[in-house]
Short mmCIF file of C-alpha atoms in Angstrom, two decimals:
data_model
loop_
_atom_site.label_atom_id
_atom_site.label_comp_id
_atom_site.label_asym_id
_atom_site.label_seq_id
_atom_site.Cartn_x
_atom_site.Cartn_y
_atom_site.Cartn_z
CA MET A 658 101.15 90.50 110.08
CA HIS A 659 101.03 93.55 107.63
CA ARG A 660 100.50 91.00 104.84
CA PHE A 661 98.04 89.03 106.44
CA LEU A 662 95.75 92.09 107.24
CA PHE A 663 96.39 93.30 103.86
CA LEU A 664 95.05 90.11 102.14
CA GLN A 665 92.43 89.97 104.57
CA VAL A 666 91.17 93.26 102.94
CA ILE A 667 91.57 92.13 99.40
CA LEU A 668 89.64 89.15 100.00
CA THR A 669 86.89 91.10 101.78
CA LEU A 670 86.74 93.63 98.93
CA SER A 671 86.61 90.71 96.31
CA SER A 672 83.59 89.00 98.00
CA LEU A 673 81.73 92.33 98.49
CA PHE A 674 82.30 93.54 94.82
CA LYS A 675 81.98 90.02 92.78
CA HIS A 676 79.46 90.11 90.12
CA HIS A 677 77.87 93.56 91.36
CA ARG A 678 77.28 96.37 89.16
CA LEU A 679 76.92 99.26 90.94
CA ASP A 680 73.96 101.71 90.14
CA PHE A 681 74.82 104.14 93.12
CA SER A 682 77.42 106.74 93.71
CA MET A 683 80.58 105.21 94.67
CA LYS A 684 82.53 105.59 98.09
CA VAL A 685 86.08 104.80 98.39
CA LEU A 686 87.93 102.98 100.65
CA GLU A 687 91.28 104.73 101.13
CA PHE A 688 94.40 102.61 102.14
CA GLN A 689 98.18 102.70 102.04
CA ILE A 690 100.43 99.94 101.89
CA PHE A 691 103.52 100.24 104.38
CA ASP A 692 104.66 96.57 103.85
CA ASN A 693 107.30 96.98 101.18
CA THR A 694 108.13 93.03 101.49
CA LEU A 695 104.44 92.21 99.68
CA PRO A 696 106.01 91.12 96.28
CA LEU A 697 104.57 91.86 92.90
CA THR A 698 104.06 88.55 91.16
CA ASP A 699 104.31 87.60 87.44
CA SER A 700 100.33 87.00 87.75
CA PRO A 701 99.14 90.33 88.58
CA LEU A 702 96.10 90.26 91.30
CA ILE A 703 92.99 92.29 89.84
CA PHE A 704 90.68 92.23 92.91
CA ARG A 705 87.90 94.60 91.70
CA VAL A 706 86.29 94.89 88.74
CA MET A 707 83.01 97.36 88.59
CA ILE A 708 80.45 98.29 86.08
CA ASP A 709 78.14 101.01 86.53
CA ASN A 710 75.55 101.82 84.05
CA ALA A 711 73.55 104.27 86.08
CA GLY A 712 76.09 106.82 87.25
CA CYS A 713 76.52 108.76 83.89
CA ALA A 714 73.77 109.46 81.74
CA ASP A 715 75.58 108.83 78.26
CA SER A 716 78.31 106.30 78.92
CA THR A 717 79.02 103.05 80.95
CA ARG A 718 81.81 103.24 83.53
CA VAL A 719 84.16 100.42 83.95
CA MET A 720 86.21 100.69 87.14
CA ILE A 721 89.40 98.51 87.72
CA ASP A 722 91.39 98.41 90.87
CA SER A 723 94.42 96.13 90.19
CA ALA A 724 98.22 95.56 91.35
CA ARG A 725 100.44 97.78 89.16
CA LYS A 726 102.62 95.89 86.78
CA HIS A 727 104.25 97.04 83.56
CA GLY A 728 101.76 96.23 80.65
CA ILE A 729 98.74 95.82 82.81
CA LEU A 730 97.20 99.20 81.44
CA LEU A 731 97.55 98.10 78.09
CA GLU A 732 95.67 94.69 78.93
CA ALA A 733 92.82 96.64 80.06
CA VAL A 734 92.76 99.06 77.36
CA GLN A 735 93.13 95.87 74.91
CA VAL A 736 90.04 94.20 76.38
CA LEU A 737 87.71 97.26 75.82
CA THR A 738 89.17 98.22 72.15
CA ASP A 739 88.94 94.41 71.15
CA LEU A 740 85.11 94.82 71.38
CA ASN A 741 85.01 98.04 69.13
CA LEU A 742 83.98 100.16 72.29
CA SER A 743 84.62 103.96 72.29
CA ILE A 744 86.57 105.35 75.00
CA LYS A 745 85.14 108.75 75.73
CA LYS A 746 86.89 109.31 78.93
CA ALA A 747 89.55 107.76 80.89
CA TYR A 748 91.29 108.30 84.32
CA ILE A 749 94.33 106.38 85.48
CA SER A 750 95.86 106.94 88.74
CA SER A 751 98.87 105.01 90.42
CA ASP A 752 98.95 104.81 94.24
CA GLY A 753 102.18 102.95 95.08
CA ARG A 754 101.79 99.26 94.13
CA TRP A 755 98.26 99.76 92.77
CA PHE A 756 96.45 101.10 89.72
CA MET A 757 93.01 102.70 89.78
CA ASP A 758 91.64 102.89 86.45
CA VAL A 759 88.25 104.29 85.24
CA PHE A 760 86.99 104.05 81.71
CA HIS A 761 83.84 105.81 80.46
CA VAL A 762 82.70 103.61 77.09
CA THR A 763 80.11 103.50 74.65
CA ASP A 764 79.47 101.12 71.47
CA LEU A 765 80.04 102.90 68.17
CA ASP A 766 76.82 104.43 68.02
CA GLY A 767 77.43 106.45 71.01
CA ASN A 768 74.98 104.30 72.97
CA LYS A 769 75.68 102.85 76.56
CA LEU A 770 76.13 99.06 77.00
CA THR A 771 73.14 97.19 77.83
CA ASP A 772 73.58 93.60 76.38
CA GLU A 773 74.23 91.34 79.30
CA SER A 774 76.67 89.16 77.56
CA VAL A 775 78.98 92.07 76.74
CA LEU A 776 78.94 93.16 80.35
CA ASN A 777 79.85 89.86 81.74
CA TYR A 778 82.52 89.24 78.92
CA ILE A 779 84.13 92.71 80.00
CA GLU A 780 83.68 91.94 83.74
CA GLN A 781 85.28 88.26 83.27
CA SER A 782 87.79 89.50 80.77
CA LEU A 783 89.34 92.20 82.97
CA GLY A 784 89.01 90.09 86.20
CA THR A 785 91.25 87.38 84.85
CA ILE A 786 93.51 89.59 82.60
CA HIS A 787 96.83 88.25 81.95
CA TYR A 788 99.94 90.01 80.57
CA GLY A 789 100.56 88.69 76.95
CA ARG A 790 97.16 87.14 76.08
CA SER A 791 96.10 87.40 72.57
CA LYS A 792 93.54 85.89 70.03
CA SER A 793 94.21 82.44 69.27
CA PHE A 794 95.48 81.61 65.88
CA GLU A 795 96.26 77.73 66.56
CA GLY A 796 96.46 75.75 63.45
CA LEU A 797 97.66 78.80 61.41
CA THR A 798 100.86 80.01 60.16
CA ALA A 799 101.59 83.67 60.62
CA LEU A 800 103.68 85.51 57.85
CA GLU A 801 105.04 88.99 58.48
CA LEU A 802 105.59 91.36 55.73
CA THR A 803 107.37 94.80 55.77
CA GLY A 804 108.47 97.03 52.88
CA THR A 805 107.86 100.06 50.94
CA ASP A 806 104.36 100.57 49.91
CA ARG A 807 103.11 100.88 46.16
CA VAL A 808 99.81 100.46 44.08
CA GLY A 809 99.05 97.05 43.82
CA LEU A 810 101.32 95.41 46.18
CA LEU A 811 98.80 93.72 48.38
CA SER A 812 97.28 92.10 45.02
CA GLU A 813 100.72 90.96 44.30
CA VAL A 814 101.14 89.39 47.72
CA PHE A 815 97.72 87.78 47.62
CA ALA A 816 98.46 86.31 44.07
CA VAL A 817 101.78 84.74 45.23
CA LEU A 818 100.17 83.28 48.15
CA SER A 819 97.19 81.72 46.10
CA ASN A 820 99.56 80.12 43.36
CA LEU A 821 101.60 78.54 46.68
CA GLN A 822 98.41 77.01 47.65
CA CYS A 823 97.93 79.04 51.01
CA ASN A 824 94.61 79.96 52.24
CA VAL A 825 94.39 83.45 53.82
CA VAL A 826 92.56 83.07 56.94
CA GLU A 827 92.93 86.64 58.65
CA ALA A 828 95.12 89.19 57.71
CA ASN A 829 95.71 92.93 58.73
CA MET A 830 97.87 95.23 56.56
CA TRP A 831 98.69 98.97 57.69
CA THR A 832 100.49 101.74 55.60
CA HIS A 833 102.37 104.88 56.74
CA ASN A 834 104.84 107.20 55.31
CA GLY A 835 105.33 105.16 52.34
CA ARG A 836 105.80 101.77 54.44
CA ILE A 837 103.56 98.79 54.60
CA ALA A 838 103.46 96.14 57.24
CA SER A 839 101.25 93.21 57.35
CA LEU A 840 100.52 90.18 59.43
CA ILE A 841 98.68 87.07 57.28
CA TYR A 842 97.66 84.05 59.06
CA VAL A 843 97.66 81.12 56.43
CA LYS A 844 96.95 77.52 56.21
CA ASP A 845 97.52 74.83 53.47
CA ASN A 846 94.65 74.60 50.96
CA ASP A 847 94.73 71.00 50.44
CA SER A 848 95.13 69.91 54.29
CA GLY A 849 93.84 72.71 55.96
CA SER A 850 96.72 72.45 58.61
CA PRO A 851 99.39 74.98 59.16
CA ILE A 852 102.32 75.17 56.97
CA GLU A 853 105.46 73.53 58.66
CA ASP A 854 107.35 72.02 55.54
CA SER A 855 110.47 74.17 55.86
CA LYS A 856 111.28 73.85 52.10
CA LYS A 857 107.57 75.45 51.36
CA ILE A 858 108.17 77.99 53.96
CA GLU A 859 111.50 79.22 52.59
CA ARG A 860 109.91 79.32 48.99
CA ILE A 861 107.03 81.43 50.33
CA LYS A 862 109.44 83.77 52.07
CA ALA A 863 111.68 84.22 48.97
CA MET A 864 108.81 84.84 46.66
CA LEU A 865 107.10 87.39 49.09
CA ARG A 866 110.47 88.92 49.67
CA ASN A 867 111.02 89.38 45.73
CA VAL A 868 107.47 90.96 45.59
CA LEU A 869 108.44 93.41 48.44
CA LYS A 870 111.60 94.25 47.22
CA GLY A 871 110.17 95.53 44.00
CA ASP A 872 112.67 97.72 41.91
CA ASN A 873 114.23 99.65 44.75
CA ASP A 874 113.71 98.22 48.05
CA ILE A 875 116.40 95.47 48.30
CA ARG A 876 117.66 96.19 51.72
CA SER A 877 114.52 96.99 53.98
CA ALA A 878 111.96 94.42 52.63
CA LYS A 879 111.63 91.73 55.11
CA THR A 880 109.60 88.59 55.48
CA SER A 881 109.43 86.04 58.50
CA VAL A 882 107.32 83.16 59.52
CA SER A 883 106.07 82.01 62.83
CA LEU A 884 103.55 79.73 64.39
CA ALA A 885 102.91 82.29 67.33
CA VAL A 886 102.46 86.02 67.71
CA THR A 887 101.36 88.45 70.05
CA HIS A 888 98.20 90.63 69.80
CA THR A 889 97.84 91.29 65.97
CA GLU A 890 97.39 94.95 66.11
CA ARG A 891 100.48 95.49 68.88
CA ARG A 892 102.50 93.21 66.52
CA LEU A 893 101.83 95.53 63.68
CA HIS A 894 102.76 98.65 65.83
CA GLN A 895 106.20 96.88 66.71
CA MET A 896 106.94 95.96 62.92
CA MET A 897 106.36 99.56 61.68
CA PHE A 898 108.21 100.79 64.90
CA ALA A 899 111.15 98.63 64.05
CA ASP A 900 111.08 99.72 60.42
CA ARG A 901 111.49 103.15 61.46
CA ASP A 902 108.41 104.52 59.51
CA TYR A 903 108.24 107.37 62.41
CA GLU A 904 111.69 108.75 60.81
CA ARG A 905 110.55 108.65 56.94
CA LYS A 906 108.51 111.35 55.36
CA PRO A 907 105.11 110.61 53.55
CA PRO A 908 105.39 110.28 49.76
CA ILE A 909 102.17 112.15 49.41
CA LYS A 910 101.38 115.04 51.31
CA THR A 911 97.66 114.82 52.43
CA CYS A 912 95.20 117.35 53.96
CA GLU A 913 94.86 115.52 57.27
CA GLU A 914 96.30 117.46 60.45
CA SER A 915 99.16 115.88 62.06
CA PRO A 916 98.75 115.00 65.83
CA VAL A 917 100.10 117.56 68.20
CA VAL A 918 102.32 115.93 71.05
CA ALA A 919 104.36 117.59 73.52
CA VAL A 920 106.45 116.33 76.12
CA GLN A 921 108.05 118.16 78.99
CA ASN A 922 109.52 117.25 82.41
CA CYS A 923 107.83 117.81 85.68
CA SER A 924 111.18 118.06 87.79
CA GLU A 925 109.19 118.62 91.06
CA LYS A 926 107.76 115.15 90.91
CA GLY A 927 110.32 113.36 88.59
CA TYR A 928 107.62 112.66 85.91
CA SER A 929 107.78 113.28 82.25
CA VAL A 930 104.23 114.89 80.86
CA VAL A 931 103.02 113.99 77.19
CA ASN A 932 100.14 115.99 76.10
CA ILE A 933 98.33 114.93 72.74
CA GLN A 934 95.76 116.72 70.74
CA CYS A 935 94.37 114.92 67.75
CA LYS A 936 91.32 113.84 66.01
CA ASP A 937 89.35 111.21 67.96
CA ARG A 938 88.51 107.48 66.70
CA THR A 939 88.42 104.04 67.88
CA LYS A 940 91.27 102.46 69.29
CA LEU A 941 93.08 105.69 69.84
CA LEU A 942 94.16 104.95 73.40
CA PHE A 943 95.15 101.41 72.51
CA ASP A 944 97.50 102.79 69.90
CA VAL A 945 99.07 105.43 72.25
CA VAL A 946 99.36 103.14 75.35
CA CYS A 947 100.81 100.25 73.32
CA THR A 948 103.53 102.63 71.87
CA LEU A 949 104.72 103.87 75.24
CA THR A 950 104.52 100.44 77.04
CA ASP A 951 106.66 99.04 74.04
CA MET A 952 109.07 101.72 74.17
CA GLN A 953 109.75 100.76 78.01
CA TYR A 954 107.62 103.47 79.49
CA VAL A 955 105.30 103.25 82.66
CA VAL A 956 102.22 105.30 82.87
CA PHE A 957 101.63 106.09 86.31
CA HIS A 958 98.86 108.77 85.78
CA ALA A 959 96.73 109.89 82.78
CA THR A 960 93.62 111.69 81.85
CA ILE A 961 91.80 111.13 78.45
CA ASN A 962 88.88 113.41 77.34
CA THR A 963 86.73 113.56 74.08
CA ALA A 964 84.72 116.41 72.66
CA GLU A 965 82.73 115.94 69.43
CA ASP A 966 85.60 114.54 67.22
CA THR A 967 88.50 115.62 69.02
CA ALA A 968 90.66 113.96 71.85
CA SER A 969 92.85 115.49 74.62
CA LEU A 970 95.14 112.84 76.10
CA GLU A 971 97.66 113.55 78.96
CA PHE A 972 100.23 111.05 80.60
CA PHE A 973 102.72 111.22 83.36
CA ILE A 974 105.27 108.54 82.51
CA ARG A 975 108.75 107.37 83.65
CA HIS A 976 111.14 104.95 82.46
CA MET A 977 110.93 101.40 84.02
CA ASP A 978 114.14 102.51 86.10
CA GLY A 979 111.91 105.31 87.63
CA THR A 980 113.76 108.23 85.75
CA PRO A 981 111.80 110.73 83.22
CA ILE A 982 113.03 111.38 79.88
CA ASN A 983 116.63 112.85 80.00
CA SER A 984 117.21 114.47 76.84
CA GLU A 985 115.97 116.57 74.13
CA ALA A 986 116.61 113.84 71.40
CA GLU A 987 114.58 111.50 73.34
CA LYS A 988 111.85 113.88 73.78
CA GLN A 989 111.59 114.12 70.05
CA ARG A 990 111.81 110.57 69.41
CA VAL A 991 109.10 110.25 71.51
CA ILE A 992 107.00 112.71 69.67
CA LEU A 993 107.56 111.13 66.44
CA CYS A 994 106.67 107.65 67.67
CA LEU A 995 103.42 108.63 69.16
CA GLN A 996 102.43 110.68 66.16
CA ALA A 997 103.14 107.73 63.85
CA ALA A 998 101.40 105.52 66.26
CA ILE A 999 98.24 107.65 65.80
CA GLU A 1000 98.55 108.14 61.96
CA ARG A 1001 98.89 104.58 61.16
CA ARG A 1002 95.52 103.48 61.81
CA ALA A 1003 93.96 107.00 60.44
CA SER A 1004 91.27 105.69 57.90
CA GLN A 1005 92.42 107.19 54.29
CA GLY A 1006 90.25 106.56 51.59
CA VAL A 1007 86.78 105.09 50.94
CA ARG A 1008 85.61 102.30 53.15
CA LEU A 1009 84.66 99.07 51.33
CA GLU A 1010 83.17 96.08 52.79
CA LEU A 1011 83.22 92.68 51.17
CA ARG A 1012 80.89 90.11 52.55
CA MET A 1013 80.56 86.74 50.54
CA ASP A 1014 81.50 82.94 50.55
CA ASP A 1015 85.15 82.36 51.05
CA ARG A 1016 87.03 80.26 48.31
CA PRO A 1017 90.70 79.91 47.02
CA GLY A 1018 92.27 82.89 45.43
CA LEU A 1019 89.26 85.22 46.51
CA LEU A 1020 91.56 88.10 47.83
CA ALA A 1021 93.88 87.66 44.63
CA ASP A 1022 90.87 88.28 42.51
CA VAL A 1023 89.46 91.13 44.60
CA THR A 1024 92.59 92.90 45.02
CA ARG A 1025 93.66 92.53 41.27
CA THR A 1026 90.32 94.35 40.26
CA PHE A 1027 91.06 97.04 42.66
CA ARG A 1028 94.74 97.20 41.23
CA GLU A 1029 93.65 97.13 37.45
CA ASN A 1030 91.16 100.07 38.17
CA GLY A 1031 93.86 102.34 39.98
CA LEU A 1032 92.72 101.80 43.25
CA ASN A 1033 95.60 101.84 46.22
CA VAL A 1034 94.52 99.72 49.26
CA THR A 1035 95.83 101.97 52.31
CA ARG A 1036 94.69 99.72 54.95
CA ALA A 1037 92.95 96.22 55.16
CA GLU A 1038 91.22 93.91 57.68
CA ILE A 1039 90.67 90.39 56.41
CA SER A 1040 88.79 87.55 58.53
CA THR A 1041 86.95 84.49 57.74
CA THR A 1042 83.87 83.21 59.83
CA MET A 1043 82.56 79.71 59.09
CA ASP A 1044 83.68 79.62 55.35
CA ARG A 1045 82.34 83.27 54.94
CA ALA A 1046 85.05 86.14 54.12
CA ILE A 1047 84.44 89.44 56.04
CA ASN A 1048 86.89 92.04 54.54
CA VAL A 1049 87.50 95.61 54.98
CA PHE A 1050 89.35 97.84 52.64
CA TYR A 1051 90.17 101.48 52.57
CA VAL A 1052 91.11 102.71 48.94
CA THR A 1053 92.15 105.71 47.54
CA ASP A 1054 93.39 106.48 43.89
CA ALA A 1055 96.96 105.92 42.81
CA ILE A 1056 98.37 109.16 44.19
CA GLY A 1057 96.39 109.01 47.47
CA ASN A 1058 93.56 111.26 46.59
CA HIS A 1059 89.76 110.24 47.14
CA ALA A 1060 88.77 107.77 44.92
CA ASP A 1061 86.43 108.75 42.03
CA SER A 1062 82.74 107.45 42.99
CA GLU A 1063 82.37 106.15 39.18
CA ILE A 1064 85.18 103.90 39.73
CA ILE A 1065 84.19 102.71 42.94
CA GLU A 1066 80.79 101.85 41.36
CA SER A 1067 82.51 100.30 38.25
CA VAL A 1068 84.51 97.94 40.71
CA ARG A 1069 81.31 97.02 42.59
CA GLN A 1070 79.58 96.08 39.36
CA LYS A 1071 82.75 93.81 38.53
CA ILE A 1072 82.87 92.05 42.00
CA GLY A 1073 79.21 92.30 42.82
CA LEU A 1074 76.79 95.08 44.08
CA SER A 1075 75.55 92.95 47.00
CA LYS A 1076 79.02 91.59 47.98
CA LEU A 1077 81.06 94.85 47.89
CA LYS A 1078 79.48 97.88 49.72
CA VAL A 1079 80.54 101.22 50.47
CA LYS A 1080 80.45 101.53 54.54
CA GLU A 1081 80.77 104.79 56.33
CA LEU A 1082 82.51 104.63 59.45
CA PRO A 1083 80.29 104.44 62.54
CA LEU A 1084 79.28 107.60 64.43
CA ILE A 1085 80.89 108.34 67.61
CA TYR A 1086 79.11 110.79 69.80
CA HIS A 1087 80.70 112.82 72.27
CA GLN A 1088 79.66 115.27 74.78
CA LYS A 1089 80.78 118.78 74.95
CA ALA A 1090 84.17 119.25 76.67
CA GLU A 1091 84.07 120.04 80.28
CA ARG A 1092 84.55 123.78 80.42
CA ASP A 1093 86.21 124.00 84.09
CA GLN A 1094 89.33 122.17 82.86
CA ALA A 1095 92.76 124.03 82.42
CA THR A 1096 93.71 123.98 78.71
CA THR A 1097 96.93 124.05 76.86
CA GLY A 1098 98.45 126.91 74.89
CA PRO A 1099 100.25 126.80 71.64
CA GLY A 1100 103.54 125.75 73.54
CA GLY A 1101 101.89 122.63 74.95
CA THR A 1102 102.45 123.51 78.36
CA MET A 1103 101.29 121.16 81.05
CA LEU A 1104 97.44 120.75 81.33
CA LEU A 1105 97.53 120.34 85.11
CA SER A 1106 99.96 119.76 88.02
CA LEU A 1107 100.41 116.26 89.28
CA GLY A 1108 98.47 117.10 92.49
CA SER A 1109 95.32 118.53 90.64
CA LEU A 1110 95.34 115.39 88.12
CA VAL A 1111 95.20 112.81 90.87
CA ARG A 1112 92.67 114.69 93.09
CA ARG A 1113 90.39 115.40 89.75
CA ASN A 1114 90.82 111.49 88.81
CA LEU A 1115 89.52 110.43 92.24
CA TYR A 1116 86.68 113.22 92.48
CA ASN A 1117 85.48 113.36 88.80
CA LEU A 1118 85.28 109.68 87.92
CA GLY A 1119 83.53 107.74 90.47
CA LEU A 1120 86.17 106.88 93.01
CA ILE A 1121 84.81 109.50 95.46
CA LYS A 1122 81.27 110.40 93.57
CA SER A 1123 79.56 109.82 90.31
CA CYS A 1124 80.19 112.01 87.44
CA SER A 1125 77.68 115.16 86.96
#
């Protein structure tokens, strides 16, 4: 009987809220589930997705009510960050078997979302979310590389692939603490098909492994080939985590401030509380939630706030078996892993954007020009659309300092001024921090008690009233 009545409530809510973007203050239907026999299925039910463009003056509010399942929060954040949206605030509350997620988002220029197609895409994607969904790379072969970073390494990798008649269609490369992780999608130059010949695959792996080894990385250089992977950026996090980059020291000290991460237990409620203070940037929340999820922690409650260029994040977490972090060594591991996850995507160096017609060997030629002029690639995003190369490179000098502007201009002259341009990162505007919030002291004590966190989540972000 309980199950029947509960499903009736879900169906009624679904019909009431489907395709409506609210422009008035929300009211909450509060209920609790007492029927413990209701199963959590492998296909999580999301019965309400709402987009409100009138409740807040400076952001679009996205609200999700969903069945709670491990990984569902990561999937929701992934949908938003894959659209390059800036999450200015987020409030996550778990009530028994259900999640209530509220995100305040803008585009990268700090504007509310007004494009109807984008709003429809968000609504449909969140409403049909499926754990493990990723961008399709059908017809491509995925190469995974990890090893010790050095100047010119990416150039050598692309030169090997060009010589082996591999056409790079898409690729991502991160560097952190002297390590490199790269996920490269290729197809055969002649046939345009994925590379499936076992002998050729073994040759590719062997030659790339030799490049990654260099003179001093015989043991840790790794290459692998697959025809299917998870979400690209999630996989890069997993690769660097498996490579234990978080335990290594950076070969070059930079002036960038490290993220401040504190972890303590809330014994009264049985949670571990993670507080993070760091520089704000796009995809920050994805990187943190991705790491917590892959470390097998469950986020029950969270609060994310940004003020100007600073982000404050607080998470109430447990292990999947319901227990909090139970040792000092585990606390330190969580701190190191979260700091590494935030730093991996930090934009070091000058951002160069290459747009031109794609051709065989293009990446090998461009990155060789970088190497010959003493530029080191710290991060790269490679994509091809309709035979058009759209590539982004972050470059420094050989020792990690800001690249000389004259060298940058010389490289642009060689590649083509109209093809290779210096691009500044988009501006992300933020409101001033709310002054009525409690703050942390130097020791990183908890921002809030659990009770006040849940009440504020419900009160401040639309589940009871619109924000002021």
